[in-house]
Amino acid sequence: KMPAFWLLIFGFFLLNVCCGGPSNHNVAFLQDLGYSTAFAAAITSGYMAVVAVGKIAAGTLFDRLGPPRTALLLCGACIGFPALALFCRIPGIPWVYAVFLGFTGMGPSVGISALVRHVFGDRDFASIFSLASMASTLRSEERRRGRAAYGRAL
């Protein structure tokens, strides 16, 4: 099970990279495309609402579809929202982008526990889950260091 563990850890890290960066830069990204600050903030608020609803709905998805199929949907959203970002100048697409990004945002919280339980079962769940959670938060540390380096460059 060791290769599965490290693959899962690496996947959680990539999931945080996938949704962590874009979610922090939505407003600036949309403003660079010519949208107003108010519209960009509305899109970001919509994204956060979808994250909240997604976390509630994720339990149902993981129960009904199973962790592998729900993880595939999550991976599809991880691929879908950057693709949609290319078309965000088209009216309406920023809202679809927010929905995809919001669905992806539920992965680092609900997805980790569901996938760890699916792969490793209930035995030693707490220790494996804590390691997976720590690995997924490496993204936040990397982001913090990046901000500090960016601040010094200014």
PDB file of C-alpha atoms in Angstrom:
ATOM      1  CA  LYS A   1       0.000   0.000   0.000  1.00  0.00           C
ATOM      2  CA  MET A   2       3.004   2.312   0.215  1.00  0.00           C
ATOM      3  CA  PRO A   3       2.960   3.325  -3.504  1.00  0.00           C
ATOM      4  CA  ALA A   4      -0.767   4.026  -3.232  1.00  0.00           C
ATOM      5  CA  PHE A   5      -0.132   6.193  -0.174  1.00  0.00           C
ATOM      6  CA  TRP A   6       2.507   8.339  -1.877  1.00  0.00           C
ATOM      7  CA  LEU A   7       0.451   8.613  -5.054  1.00  0.00           C
ATOM      8  CA  LEU A   8      -2.515   9.780  -3.007  1.00  0.00           C
ATOM      9  CA  ILE A   9      -0.347  12.306  -1.135  1.00  0.00           C
ATOM     10  CA  PHE A  10       1.018  13.640  -4.422  1.00  0.00           C
ATOM     11  CA  GLY A  11      -2.513  13.861  -5.826  1.00  0.00           C
ATOM     12  CA  PHE A  12      -3.735  15.848  -2.820  1.00  0.00           C
ATOM     13  CA  PHE A  13      -0.816  18.249  -3.199  1.00  0.00           C
ATOM     14  CA  LEU A  14      -1.624  18.744  -6.893  1.00  0.00           C
ATOM     15  CA  LEU A  15      -5.297  19.252  -6.069  1.00  0.00           C
ATOM     16  CA  ASN A  16      -4.383  22.057  -3.697  1.00  0.00           C
ATOM     17  CA  VAL A  17      -2.123  23.597  -6.329  1.00  0.00           C
ATOM     18  CA  CYS A  18      -4.940  23.269  -8.850  1.00  0.00           C
ATOM     19  CA  CYS A  19      -7.549  25.119  -6.817  1.00  0.00           C
ATOM     20  CA  GLY A  20      -5.410  27.181  -4.434  1.00  0.00           C
ATOM     21  CA  GLY A  21      -3.711  29.460  -6.926  1.00  0.00           C
ATOM     22  CA  PRO A  22      -6.635  30.410  -9.141  1.00  0.00           C
ATOM     23  CA  SER A  23      -9.026  30.942  -6.243  1.00  0.00           C
ATOM     24  CA  ASN A  24      -6.693  33.530  -4.718  1.00  0.00           C
ATOM     25  CA  HIS A  25      -6.285  35.419  -7.955  1.00  0.00           C
ATOM     26  CA  ASN A  26      -9.824  35.428  -9.391  1.00  0.00           C
ATOM     27  CA  VAL A  27     -10.432  39.125  -8.921  1.00  0.00           C
ATOM     28  CA  ALA A  28      -7.109  40.185 -10.469  1.00  0.00           C
ATOM     29  CA  PHE A  29      -7.542  37.693 -13.317  1.00  0.00           C
ATOM     30  CA  LEU A  30     -11.014  38.944 -14.188  1.00  0.00           C
ATOM     31  CA  GLN A  31      -9.967  42.584 -13.871  1.00  0.00           C
ATOM     32  CA  ASP A  32      -7.104  41.926 -16.280  1.00  0.00           C
ATOM     33  CA  LEU A  33      -9.718  40.675 -18.729  1.00  0.00           C
ATOM     34  CA  GLY A  34     -11.535  44.008 -18.463  1.00  0.00           C
ATOM     35  CA  TYR A  35     -14.282  43.176 -15.971  1.00  0.00           C
ATOM     36  CA  SER A  36     -15.127  45.613 -13.198  1.00  0.00           C
ATOM     37  CA  THR A  37     -14.035  45.037  -9.625  1.00  0.00           C
ATOM     38  CA  ALA A  38     -17.664  44.543  -8.563  1.00  0.00           C
ATOM     39  CA  PHE A  39     -18.248  41.876 -11.223  1.00  0.00           C
ATOM     40  CA  ALA A  40     -14.983  40.112 -10.373  1.00  0.00           C
ATOM     41  CA  ALA A  41     -15.923  40.133  -6.688  1.00  0.00           C
ATOM     42  CA  ALA A  42     -19.373  38.739  -7.555  1.00  0.00           C
ATOM     43  CA  ILE A  43     -17.762  35.881  -9.502  1.00  0.00           C
ATOM     44  CA  THR A  44     -15.473  35.158  -6.549  1.00  0.00           C
ATOM     45  CA  SER A  45     -18.453  35.213  -4.183  1.00  0.00           C
ATOM     46  CA  GLY A  46     -20.246  32.811  -6.495  1.00  0.00           C
ATOM     47  CA  TYR A  47     -17.230  30.539  -6.440  1.00  0.00           C
ATOM     48  CA  MET A  48     -17.250  30.530  -2.628  1.00  0.00           C
ATOM     49  CA  ALA A  49     -20.982  29.750  -2.570  1.00  0.00           C
ATOM     50  CA  VAL A  50     -20.381  26.788  -4.882  1.00  0.00           C
ATOM     51  CA  VAL A  51     -17.574  25.590  -2.584  1.00  0.00           C
ATOM     52  CA  ALA A  52     -19.975  25.678   0.381  1.00  0.00           C
ATOM     53  CA  VAL A  53     -22.734  23.844  -1.497  1.00  0.00           C
ATOM     54  CA  GLY A  54     -20.167  21.504  -3.042  1.00  0.00           C
ATOM     55  CA  LYS A  55     -18.886  20.430   0.353  1.00  0.00           C
ATOM     56  CA  ILE A  56     -22.413  19.493   1.380  1.00  0.00           C
ATOM     57  CA  ALA A  57     -23.196  17.789  -1.932  1.00  0.00           C
ATOM     58  CA  ALA A  58     -19.836  16.004  -2.023  1.00  0.00           C
ATOM     59  CA  GLY A  59     -20.889  13.623   0.722  1.00  0.00           C
ATOM     60  CA  THR A  60     -23.866  12.557  -1.343  1.00  0.00           C
ATOM     61  CA  LEU A  61     -21.733  12.207  -4.475  1.00  0.00           C
ATOM     62  CA  PHE A  62     -19.126  10.120  -2.701  1.00  0.00           C
ATOM     63  CA  ASP A  63     -21.862   7.919  -1.214  1.00  0.00           C
ATOM     64  CA  ARG A  64     -23.928   7.474  -4.367  1.00  0.00           C
ATOM     65  CA  LEU A  65     -21.269   7.413  -7.088  1.00  0.00           C
ATOM     66  CA  GLY A  66     -18.432   6.070  -4.974  1.00  0.00           C
ATOM     67  CA  PRO A  67     -15.042   7.659  -4.385  1.00  0.00           C
ATOM     68  CA  PRO A  68     -13.443   6.613  -7.718  1.00  0.00           C
ATOM     69  CA  ARG A  69     -16.216   8.107  -9.867  1.00  0.00           C
ATOM     70  CA  THR A  70     -16.486  11.241  -7.766  1.00  0.00           C
ATOM     71  CA  ALA A  71     -12.711  11.642  -7.944  1.00  0.00           C
ATOM     72  CA  LEU A  72     -13.008  11.449 -11.740  1.00  0.00           C
ATOM     73  CA  LEU A  73     -15.586  14.254 -11.648  1.00  0.00           C
ATOM     74  CA  LEU A  74     -13.207  16.229  -9.462  1.00  0.00           C
ATOM     75  CA  CYS A  75     -10.378  15.645 -11.928  1.00  0.00           C
ATOM     76  CA  GLY A  76     -12.655  16.738 -14.757  1.00  0.00           C
ATOM     77  CA  ALA A  77     -13.392  19.962 -12.913  1.00  0.00           C
ATOM     78  CA  CYS A  78      -9.639  20.448 -12.344  1.00  0.00           C
ATOM     79  CA  ILE A  79      -9.152  20.228 -16.095  1.00  0.00           C
ATOM     80  CA  GLY A  80     -12.358  22.086 -16.961  1.00  0.00           C
ATOM     81  CA  PHE A  81     -11.952  25.343 -15.109  1.00  0.00           C
ATOM     82  CA  PRO A  82      -8.516  26.235 -16.552  1.00  0.00           C
ATOM     83  CA  ALA A  83      -9.907  25.465 -20.007  1.00  0.00           C
ATOM     84  CA  LEU A  84     -12.876  27.716 -19.274  1.00  0.00           C
ATOM     85  CA  ALA A  85     -10.493  30.442 -18.099  1.00  0.00           C
ATOM     86  CA  LEU A  86      -9.322  30.720 -21.705  1.00  0.00           C
ATOM     87  CA  PHE A  87     -12.850  31.750 -22.706  1.00  0.00           C
ATOM     88  CA  CYS A  88     -13.720  34.053 -19.805  1.00  0.00           C
ATOM     89  CA  ARG A  89     -14.046  37.059 -22.133  1.00  0.00           C
ATOM     90  CA  ILE A  90     -17.263  35.500 -23.458  1.00  0.00           C
ATOM     91  CA  PRO A  91     -20.261  36.692 -21.390  1.00  0.00           C
ATOM     92  CA  GLY A  92     -21.567  34.017 -19.043  1.00  0.00           C
ATOM     93  CA  ILE A  93     -18.428  31.887 -19.096  1.00  0.00           C
ATOM     94  CA  PRO A  94     -17.004  33.470 -15.905  1.00  0.00           C
ATOM     95  CA  TRP A  95     -20.016  32.078 -14.020  1.00  0.00           C
ATOM     96  CA  VAL A  96     -19.462  28.588 -15.428  1.00  0.00           C
ATOM     97  CA  TYR A  97     -15.770  28.979 -14.559  1.00  0.00           C
ATOM     98  CA  ALA A  98     -16.780  29.828 -10.969  1.00  0.00           C
ATOM     99  CA  VAL A  99     -18.952  26.709 -10.741  1.00  0.00           C
ATOM    100  CA  PHE A 100     -16.154  24.431 -11.952  1.00  0.00           C
ATOM    101  CA  LEU A 101     -13.603  26.081  -9.675  1.00  0.00           C
ATOM    102  CA  GLY A 102     -16.055  25.874  -6.762  1.00  0.00           C
ATOM    103  CA  PHE A 103     -16.604  22.171  -7.316  1.00  0.00           C
ATOM    104  CA  THR A 104     -12.842  21.680  -7.407  1.00  0.00           C
ATOM    105  CA  GLY A 105     -12.577  23.617  -4.140  1.00  0.00           C
ATOM    106  CA  MET A 106     -14.399  20.936  -2.195  1.00  0.00           C
ATOM    107  CA  GLY A 107     -11.753  18.357  -3.063  1.00  0.00           C
ATOM    108  CA  PRO A 108      -9.064  19.286  -0.543  1.00  0.00           C
ATOM    109  CA  SER A 109     -11.470  18.941   2.362  1.00  0.00           C
ATOM    110  CA  VAL A 110     -14.141  16.334   1.633  1.00  0.00           C
ATOM    111  CA  GLY A 111     -12.233  14.498  -1.068  1.00  0.00           C
ATOM    112  CA  ILE A 112      -9.218  13.743   1.094  1.00  0.00           C
ATOM    113  CA  SER A 113     -11.179  11.960   3.809  1.00  0.00           C
ATOM    114  CA  ALA A 114     -13.334  10.017   1.341  1.00  0.00           C
ATOM    115  CA  LEU A 115     -10.401   8.850  -0.760  1.00  0.00           C
ATOM    116  CA  VAL A 116      -8.231   7.928   2.234  1.00  0.00           C
ATOM    117  CA  ARG A 117     -11.066   5.860   3.662  1.00  0.00           C
ATOM    118  CA  HIS A 118     -11.700   4.216   0.287  1.00  0.00           C
ATOM    119  CA  VAL A 119      -8.057   3.279  -0.341  1.00  0.00           C
ATOM    120  CA  PHE A 120      -6.956   2.380   3.203  1.00  0.00           C
ATOM    121  CA  GLY A 121     -10.196   1.607   5.035  1.00  0.00           C
ATOM    122  CA  ASP A 122     -10.909   2.437   8.657  1.00  0.00           C
ATOM    123  CA  ARG A 123      -7.778   0.847  10.086  1.00  0.00           C
ATOM    124  CA  ASP A 124      -5.312   3.605  11.031  1.00  0.00           C
ATOM    125  CA  PHE A 125      -7.575   6.123   9.293  1.00  0.00           C
ATOM    126  CA  ALA A 126      -6.687   8.935  11.696  1.00  0.00           C
ATOM    127  CA  SER A 127      -2.930   8.646  11.219  1.00  0.00           C
ATOM    128  CA  ILE A 128      -3.139   8.277   7.431  1.00  0.00           C
ATOM    129  CA  PHE A 129      -5.686  11.092   7.154  1.00  0.00           C
ATOM    130  CA  SER A 130      -3.530  13.412   9.263  1.00  0.00           C
ATOM    131  CA  LEU A 131      -0.499  12.746   7.056  1.00  0.00           C
ATOM    132  CA  ALA A 132      -2.589  13.330   3.944  1.00  0.00           C
ATOM    133  CA  SER A 133      -3.950  16.568   5.382  1.00  0.00           C
ATOM    134  CA  MET A 134      -0.468  17.775   6.263  1.00  0.00           C
ATOM    135  CA  ALA A 135       0.745  16.969   2.770  1.00  0.00           C
ATOM    136  CA  SER A 136      -2.135  18.841   1.217  1.00  0.00           C
ATOM    137  CA  THR A 137      -1.341  21.909   3.310  1.00  0.00           C
ATOM    138  CA  LEU A 138       2.189  21.986   1.919  1.00  0.00           C
ATOM    139  CA  ARG A 139       0.575  23.988  -0.860  1.00  0.00           C
ATOM    140  CA  SER A 140      -0.397  26.743   1.561  1.00  0.00           C
ATOM    141  CA  GLU A 141       3.166  26.915   2.900  1.00  0.00           C
ATOM    142  CA  GLU A 142       4.555  27.041  -0.617  1.00  0.00           C
ATOM    143  CA  ARG A 143       2.058  29.813  -1.445  1.00  0.00           C
ATOM    144  CA  ARG A 144       3.026  31.770   1.693  1.00  0.00           C
ATOM    145  CA  ARG A 145       6.712  31.591   0.788  1.00  0.00           C
ATOM    146  CA  GLY A 146       5.888  32.629  -2.760  1.00  0.00           C
ATOM    147  CA  ARG A 147       4.022  35.698  -1.510  1.00  0.00           C
ATOM    148  CA  ALA A 148       6.925  36.614   0.756  1.00  0.00           C
ATOM    149  CA  ALA A 149       9.383  36.323  -2.137  1.00  0.00           C
ATOM    150  CA  TYR A 150       7.061  38.309  -4.410  1.00  0.00           C
ATOM    151  CA  GLY A 151       6.715  41.037  -1.757  1.00  0.00           C
ATOM    152  CA  ARG A 152      10.498  41.342  -1.491  1.00  0.00           C
ATOM    153  CA  ALA A 153      10.800  41.605  -5.270  1.00  0.00           C
ATOM    154  CA  LEU A 154       8.637  44.726  -5.299  1.00  0.00           C
TER     155      LEU A 154
END
